[in-house]
Structures are given as C-alpha cells and as structure tokens.
Short mmCIF file of C-alpha atoms in Angstrom, two decimals:
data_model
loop_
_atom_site.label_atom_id
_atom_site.label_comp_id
_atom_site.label_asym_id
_atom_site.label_seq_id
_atom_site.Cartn_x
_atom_site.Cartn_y
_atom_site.Cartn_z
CA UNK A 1 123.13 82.78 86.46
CA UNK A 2 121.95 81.53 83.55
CA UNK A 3 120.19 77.62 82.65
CA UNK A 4 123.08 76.74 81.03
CA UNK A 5 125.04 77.70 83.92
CA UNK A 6 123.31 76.10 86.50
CA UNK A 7 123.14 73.08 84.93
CA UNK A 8 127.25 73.33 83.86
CA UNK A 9 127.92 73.55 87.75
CA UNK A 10 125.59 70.91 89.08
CA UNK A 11 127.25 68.15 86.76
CA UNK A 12 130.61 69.46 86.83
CA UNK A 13 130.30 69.03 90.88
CA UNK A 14 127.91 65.78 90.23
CA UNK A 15 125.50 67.56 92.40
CA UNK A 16 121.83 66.34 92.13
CA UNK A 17 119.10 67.84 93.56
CA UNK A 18 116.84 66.73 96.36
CA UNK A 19 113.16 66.81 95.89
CA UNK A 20 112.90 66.18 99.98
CA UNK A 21 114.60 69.48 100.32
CA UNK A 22 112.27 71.56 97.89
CA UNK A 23 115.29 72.02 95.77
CA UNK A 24 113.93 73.72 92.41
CA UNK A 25 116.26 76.82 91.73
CA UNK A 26 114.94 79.81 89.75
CA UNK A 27 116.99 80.42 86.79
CA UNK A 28 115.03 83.21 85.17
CA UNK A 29 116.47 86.77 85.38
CA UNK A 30 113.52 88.55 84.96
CA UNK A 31 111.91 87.04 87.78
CA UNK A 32 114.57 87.61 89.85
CA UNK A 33 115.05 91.27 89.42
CA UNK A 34 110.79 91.71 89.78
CA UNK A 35 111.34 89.83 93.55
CA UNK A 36 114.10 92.15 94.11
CA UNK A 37 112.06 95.50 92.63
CA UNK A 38 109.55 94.06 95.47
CA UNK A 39 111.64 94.33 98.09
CA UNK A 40 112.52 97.45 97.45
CA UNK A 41 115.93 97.30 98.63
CA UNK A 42 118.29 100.15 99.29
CA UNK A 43 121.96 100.39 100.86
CA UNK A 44 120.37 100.67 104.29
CA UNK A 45 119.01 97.22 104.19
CA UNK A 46 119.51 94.08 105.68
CA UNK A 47 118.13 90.91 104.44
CA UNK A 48 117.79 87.32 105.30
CA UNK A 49 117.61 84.96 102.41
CA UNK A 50 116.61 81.00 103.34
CA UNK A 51 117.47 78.61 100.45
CA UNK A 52 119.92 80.43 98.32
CA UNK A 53 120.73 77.50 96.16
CA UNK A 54 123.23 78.53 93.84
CA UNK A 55 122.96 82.08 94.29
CA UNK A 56 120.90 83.99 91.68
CA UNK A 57 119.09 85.82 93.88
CA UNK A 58 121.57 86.30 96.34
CA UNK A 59 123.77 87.91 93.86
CA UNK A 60 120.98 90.22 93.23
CA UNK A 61 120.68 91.11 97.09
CA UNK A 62 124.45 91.89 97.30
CA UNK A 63 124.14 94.43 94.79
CA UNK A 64 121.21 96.24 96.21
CA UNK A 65 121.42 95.65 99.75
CA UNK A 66 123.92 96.55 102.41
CA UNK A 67 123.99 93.23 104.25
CA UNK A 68 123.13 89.59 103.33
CA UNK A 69 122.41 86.71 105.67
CA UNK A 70 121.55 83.73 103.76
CA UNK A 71 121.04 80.28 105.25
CA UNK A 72 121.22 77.22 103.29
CA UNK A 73 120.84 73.23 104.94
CA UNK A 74 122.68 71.76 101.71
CA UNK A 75 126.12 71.00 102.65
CA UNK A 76 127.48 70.91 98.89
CA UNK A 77 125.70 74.30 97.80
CA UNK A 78 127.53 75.77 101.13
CA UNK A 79 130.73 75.10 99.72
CA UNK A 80 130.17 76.36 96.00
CA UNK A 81 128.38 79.69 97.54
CA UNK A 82 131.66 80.19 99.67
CA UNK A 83 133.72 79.86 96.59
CA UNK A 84 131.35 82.00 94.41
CA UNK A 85 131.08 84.71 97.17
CA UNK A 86 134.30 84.51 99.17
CA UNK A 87 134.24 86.68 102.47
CA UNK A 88 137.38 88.53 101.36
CA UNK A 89 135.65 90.68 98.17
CA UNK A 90 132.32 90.61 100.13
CA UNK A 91 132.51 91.54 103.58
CA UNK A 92 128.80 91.98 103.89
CA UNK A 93 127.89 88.42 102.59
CA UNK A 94 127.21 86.05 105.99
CA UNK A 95 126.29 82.60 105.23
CA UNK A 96 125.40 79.57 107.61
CA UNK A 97 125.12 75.87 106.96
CA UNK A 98 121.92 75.24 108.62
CA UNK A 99 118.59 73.58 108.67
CA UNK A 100 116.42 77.56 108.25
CA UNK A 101 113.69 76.49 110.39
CA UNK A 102 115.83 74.39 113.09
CA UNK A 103 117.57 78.37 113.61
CA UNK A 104 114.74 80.46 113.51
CA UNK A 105 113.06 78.10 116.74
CA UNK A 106 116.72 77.95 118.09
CA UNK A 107 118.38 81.37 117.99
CA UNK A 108 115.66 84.22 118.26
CA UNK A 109 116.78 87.29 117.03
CA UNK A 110 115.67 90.83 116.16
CA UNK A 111 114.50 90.92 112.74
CA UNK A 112 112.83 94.23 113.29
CA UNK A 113 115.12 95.94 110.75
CA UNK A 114 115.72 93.28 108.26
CA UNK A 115 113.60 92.44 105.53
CA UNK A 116 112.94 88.59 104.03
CA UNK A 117 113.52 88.10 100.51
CA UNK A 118 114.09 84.11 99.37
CA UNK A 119 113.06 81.56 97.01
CA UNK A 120 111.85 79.60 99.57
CA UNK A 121 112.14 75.64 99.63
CA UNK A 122 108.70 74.60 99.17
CA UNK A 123 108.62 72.05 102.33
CA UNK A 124 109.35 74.65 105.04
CA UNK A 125 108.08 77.60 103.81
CA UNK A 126 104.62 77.89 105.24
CA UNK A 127 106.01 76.82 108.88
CA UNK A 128 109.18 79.46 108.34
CA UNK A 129 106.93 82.32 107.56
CA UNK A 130 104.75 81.35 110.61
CA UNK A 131 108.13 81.23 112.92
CA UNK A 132 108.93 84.52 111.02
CA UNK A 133 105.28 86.25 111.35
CA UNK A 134 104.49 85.24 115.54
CA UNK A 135 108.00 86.67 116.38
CA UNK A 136 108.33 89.24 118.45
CA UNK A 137 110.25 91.10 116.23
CA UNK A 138 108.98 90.25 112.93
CA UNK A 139 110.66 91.41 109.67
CA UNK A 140 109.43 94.37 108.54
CA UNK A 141 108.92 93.02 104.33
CA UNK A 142 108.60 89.58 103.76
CA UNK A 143 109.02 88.98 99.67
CA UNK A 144 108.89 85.05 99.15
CA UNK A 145 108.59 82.97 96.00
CA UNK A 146 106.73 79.48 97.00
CA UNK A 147 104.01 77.44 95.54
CA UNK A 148 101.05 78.91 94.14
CA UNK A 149 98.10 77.29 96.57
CA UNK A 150 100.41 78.46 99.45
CA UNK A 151 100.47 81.99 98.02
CA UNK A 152 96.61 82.12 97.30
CA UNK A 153 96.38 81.09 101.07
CA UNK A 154 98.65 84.01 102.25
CA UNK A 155 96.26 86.17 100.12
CA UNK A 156 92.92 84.94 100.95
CA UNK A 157 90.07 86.07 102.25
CA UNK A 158 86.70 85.62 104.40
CA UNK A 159 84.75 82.99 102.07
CA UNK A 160 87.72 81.91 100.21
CA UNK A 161 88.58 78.36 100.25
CA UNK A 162 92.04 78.77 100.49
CA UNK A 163 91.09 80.93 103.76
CA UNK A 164 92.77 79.21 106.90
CA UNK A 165 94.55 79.02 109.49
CA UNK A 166 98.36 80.08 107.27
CA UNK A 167 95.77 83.15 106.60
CA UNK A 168 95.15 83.87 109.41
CA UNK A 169 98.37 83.68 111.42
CA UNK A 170 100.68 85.67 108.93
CA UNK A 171 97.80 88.58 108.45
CA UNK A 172 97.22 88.73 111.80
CA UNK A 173 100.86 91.15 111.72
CA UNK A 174 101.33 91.57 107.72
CA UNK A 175 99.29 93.14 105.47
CA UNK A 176 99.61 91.15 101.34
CA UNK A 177 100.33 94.09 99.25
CA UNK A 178 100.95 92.26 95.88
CA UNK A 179 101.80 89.19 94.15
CA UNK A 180 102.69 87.28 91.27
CA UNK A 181 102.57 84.06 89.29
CA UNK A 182 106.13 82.53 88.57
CA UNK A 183 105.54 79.38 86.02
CA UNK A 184 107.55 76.52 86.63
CA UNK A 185 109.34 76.76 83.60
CA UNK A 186 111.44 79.74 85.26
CA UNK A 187 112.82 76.62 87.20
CA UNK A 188 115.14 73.85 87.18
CA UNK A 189 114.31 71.29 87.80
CA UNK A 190 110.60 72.58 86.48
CA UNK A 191 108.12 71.73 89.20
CA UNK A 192 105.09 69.58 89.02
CA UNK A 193 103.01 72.96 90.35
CA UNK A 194 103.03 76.61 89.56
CA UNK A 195 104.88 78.85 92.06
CA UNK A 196 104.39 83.02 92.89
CA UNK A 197 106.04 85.75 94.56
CA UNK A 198 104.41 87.35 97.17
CA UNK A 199 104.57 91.00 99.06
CA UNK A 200 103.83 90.70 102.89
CA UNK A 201 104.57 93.68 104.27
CA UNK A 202 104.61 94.66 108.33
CA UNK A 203 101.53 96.41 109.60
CA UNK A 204 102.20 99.86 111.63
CA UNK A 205 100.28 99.00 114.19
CA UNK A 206 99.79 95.59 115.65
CA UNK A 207 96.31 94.03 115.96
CA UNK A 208 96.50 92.57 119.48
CA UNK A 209 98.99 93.24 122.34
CA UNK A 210 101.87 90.81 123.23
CA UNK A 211 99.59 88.94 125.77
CA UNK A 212 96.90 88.10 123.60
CA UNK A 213 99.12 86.70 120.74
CA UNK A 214 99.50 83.03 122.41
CA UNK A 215 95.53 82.91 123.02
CA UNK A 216 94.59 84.09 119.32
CA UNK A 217 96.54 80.91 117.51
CA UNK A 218 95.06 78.82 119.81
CA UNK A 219 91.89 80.07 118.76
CA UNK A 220 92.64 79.81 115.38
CA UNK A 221 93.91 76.37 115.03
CA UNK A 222 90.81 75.75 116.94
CA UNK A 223 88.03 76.93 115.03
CA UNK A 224 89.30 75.26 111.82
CA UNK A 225 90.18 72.08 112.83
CA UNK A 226 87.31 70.47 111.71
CA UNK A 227 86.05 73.25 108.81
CA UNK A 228 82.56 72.03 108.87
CA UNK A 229 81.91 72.21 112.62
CA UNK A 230 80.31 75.50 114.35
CA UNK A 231 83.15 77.25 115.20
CA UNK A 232 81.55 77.55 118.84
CA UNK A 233 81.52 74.27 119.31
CA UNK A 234 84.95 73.52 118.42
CA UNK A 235 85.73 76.50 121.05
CA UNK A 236 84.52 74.88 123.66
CA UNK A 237 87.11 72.39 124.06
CA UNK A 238 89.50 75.27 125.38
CA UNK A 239 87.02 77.72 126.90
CA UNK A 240 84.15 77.99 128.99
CA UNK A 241 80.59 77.63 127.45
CA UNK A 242 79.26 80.84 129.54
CA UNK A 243 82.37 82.90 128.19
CA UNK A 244 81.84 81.75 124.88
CA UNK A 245 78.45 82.40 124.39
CA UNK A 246 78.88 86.11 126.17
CA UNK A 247 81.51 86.91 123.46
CA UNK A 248 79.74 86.03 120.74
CA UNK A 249 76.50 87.81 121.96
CA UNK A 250 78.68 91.09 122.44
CA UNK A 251 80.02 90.78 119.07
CA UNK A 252 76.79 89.72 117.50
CA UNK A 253 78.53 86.96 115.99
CA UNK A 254 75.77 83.37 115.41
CA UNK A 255 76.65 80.76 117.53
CA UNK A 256 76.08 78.57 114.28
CA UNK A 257 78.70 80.93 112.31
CA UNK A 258 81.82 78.52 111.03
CA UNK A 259 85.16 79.70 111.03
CA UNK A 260 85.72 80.22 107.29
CA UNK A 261 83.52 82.96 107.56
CA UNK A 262 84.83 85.13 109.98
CA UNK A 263 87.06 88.26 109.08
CA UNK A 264 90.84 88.54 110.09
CA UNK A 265 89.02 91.78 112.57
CA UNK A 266 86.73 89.36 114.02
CA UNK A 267 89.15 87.13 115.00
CA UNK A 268 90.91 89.29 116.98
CA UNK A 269 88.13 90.63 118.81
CA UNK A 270 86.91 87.22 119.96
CA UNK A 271 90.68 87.15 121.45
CA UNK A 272 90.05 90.22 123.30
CA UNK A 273 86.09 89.67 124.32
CA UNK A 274 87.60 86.22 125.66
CA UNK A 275 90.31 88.04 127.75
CA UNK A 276 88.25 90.93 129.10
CA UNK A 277 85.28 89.02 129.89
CA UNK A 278 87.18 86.63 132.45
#
C-alpha cells in the first residue's frame, strides 16, 4: 500500500489518526519486505501481528505465512481490514477487535509455535513484549518495528545506559540477533522520533527454571529502581541481609556493585544463589 493510498483511504473514510494509540503506519515497501525477510517466514508458520493498521504488513504475512492472527483496538481500521481481507478468499486471515495487551493478560495461550512480527503501536509495545517474553510459552521469533530508544534498550548491554530493566526481562529468554533503523519518513503520519526493527529470537535453552522466573523480575525491578543506589542495598527490602551478603560472597560480586553493571548471567545466578541458599 502505497502513501498515496493510505492517505486516499483515511480521507475517503474521514478516518484520523490517534496519537494516544501510537497510530503512525509504515508506508514504505522496502521496509516492509526487510521485517518480513527477518522473520523468515515459510508456509509452516503462524504469526501474530498487533497493530495492523491498514494492512501493509499484514498483506505481506498472508503471502508468506500459513496463518495470520492480527489484533487491532481501532474499531474503524477493523472494519476496512475485514473489507480488504474478507474471510471468504482468505481462510487463514483471523482478526480480533481488541485492546493487544488487555488479551495477552486475559486469554493465555501457546505461542510456542508462532512467531511475532508487527509494527508495533509505540505506547504498548515495551509492556506487550514483556507479557510476550515472561510467558510460559513464549514465541519462538519476535520481529518488531518500535521506537528507536526502545530498540537500543532491547539491545543493550552491561555499561550501556540504555541497559535496564526492558533489557533485562526480554533477554532473560531471547537472544537480539539483529536490527535496524527505520526513519520516520517511512511513516505517516512521520513521527517526532526515529523508529527500528528488531530480531529477538527464542533461546534453546532457558536460563532459569519455571520456579525461579517470578523471583528474578522481582529482583530486577529491584536493583534498578533507584540506578544510583548499591544494588545490595536496594535488595534488602525483599531479602534477608545474611542471604544477601552470602550470595554475593559466593559469586564474588562487591557489595558496592550497582545494578547497571551486572551481566544478563549474573543476574540469573543471584536468582539461583538466593534460592539454594535458603
């Protein structure tokens, strides 16, 4: 779908986009086909698309996947995607009129199988790809166009200063494989920030067992709640001073050390030195 195109359809159906709903639709076709070459999608797939707008990528997806499930919260772009993808000439189009993140906390499913590809709406996606990431049964890709400081997060590490807790909670089960810088003329409306397209991609093993998983985003949130504080210290609002300072001492971690500087690996052996030493 071309500019022209998109903007023919939004005045024809006196649609205007909300900038409370992240609504800023890629229009470019080259960027669209390099998210779908990311995905690398084959007739076996299924994928899950959150914010398909008007439907460039999803028209992409259709092609190259064997089943779609997209989920969009706009009422009026339900209604043109239903028209511009009837169910009738594309049986394995689903779509759903719902709020993305509101379903994901509401209806768990297996995911296991499916892989996320989506332009996602700028002012849900870091909480949708933490709903997506702590799931039991994640996706195994994740390909996701959002802003660029959200993406530099998802690729940071140790030292960075864009390493946090996002960081943190999406590597802890996805390993970033590749990304790359969308400008925000590819868009319409343009943005007021530059966006990317990032690989996440399921690791083969998982860090920490099921049991742990609750325990390490506590610790997490923890440590960098206050990024200047000794990450100890902030620790010791949840857990015992003795266990604390045991773990650390087995890990030869400094009790002064602040979270920032601590490796995804580190993190999840304070988890388990905090379980095992009880």
């Amino acid at each position: 779908m071309k500019l022209s195109e998109m903007r023919e359809v939004l005045a024809v159906r006196g649609i205007q986009l909300s900038k409370s709903l992240g609504q800023n639709f890629l229009h470019d076709g080259n960027q669209l086909r390099r998210i779908t070459d990311a995905a690398e999608l084959t007739k076996e797939d299924k994928v899950l698309e959150i914010g398909p707008g008007l439907g460039p990528l999803t028209e992409l997806l259709l092609d190259r996947a064997g089943e779609v499930l997209a989920i969009e919260k706009d009422a009026r772009l339900v209604e043109f995607l239903r028209g511009r993808f009837p169910p009738d000439q594309n049986p394995e189009f689903q779509l759903l009129h719902d709020d993305a993140l509101k379903f994901l906390k509401r209806e768990p499913r297996d995911w296991s199988e499916w892989k996320l590809v989506a332009n996602l709406p700028y002012s849900v996606a870091s909480p949708i790809l933490v709903e997506l990431a702590l799931s039991p049964k994640r996706p195994e890709r994740m390909v996701v166009t959002l802003q660029l400081e959200v993406a530099r997060r998802l690729m940071a590490g140790p030292g960075d200063k864009d390493y946090g807790v996002l960081t943190l909670l999406v590597q802890l089960d996805y390993e970033p494989r590749d990304w790359f810088k969308i400008p925000a003329a590819c868009f319409f409306p343009a943005p007021d920030v530059d966006s990317a397209c990032v690989t996440l991609v399921r690791r083969a093993k998982p860090l920490l067992p099921d049991d742990h998983r609750e325990a390490f985003v506590k610790i997490v949130k923890r440590a960098f709640s206050q990024r200047r504080k000794m990450m100890m210290k902030l620790l010791k609002e949840d857990w015992p001073v003795e266990e604390l300072e045991r773990a650390f001492a087995e890990l030869e971690l400094s009790p002064q050390e602040r979270a920032e500087k601590l490796s995804l690996e580190q993190f999840v052996a304070v988890t388990d030195k905090l379980f095992s030493n009880r």
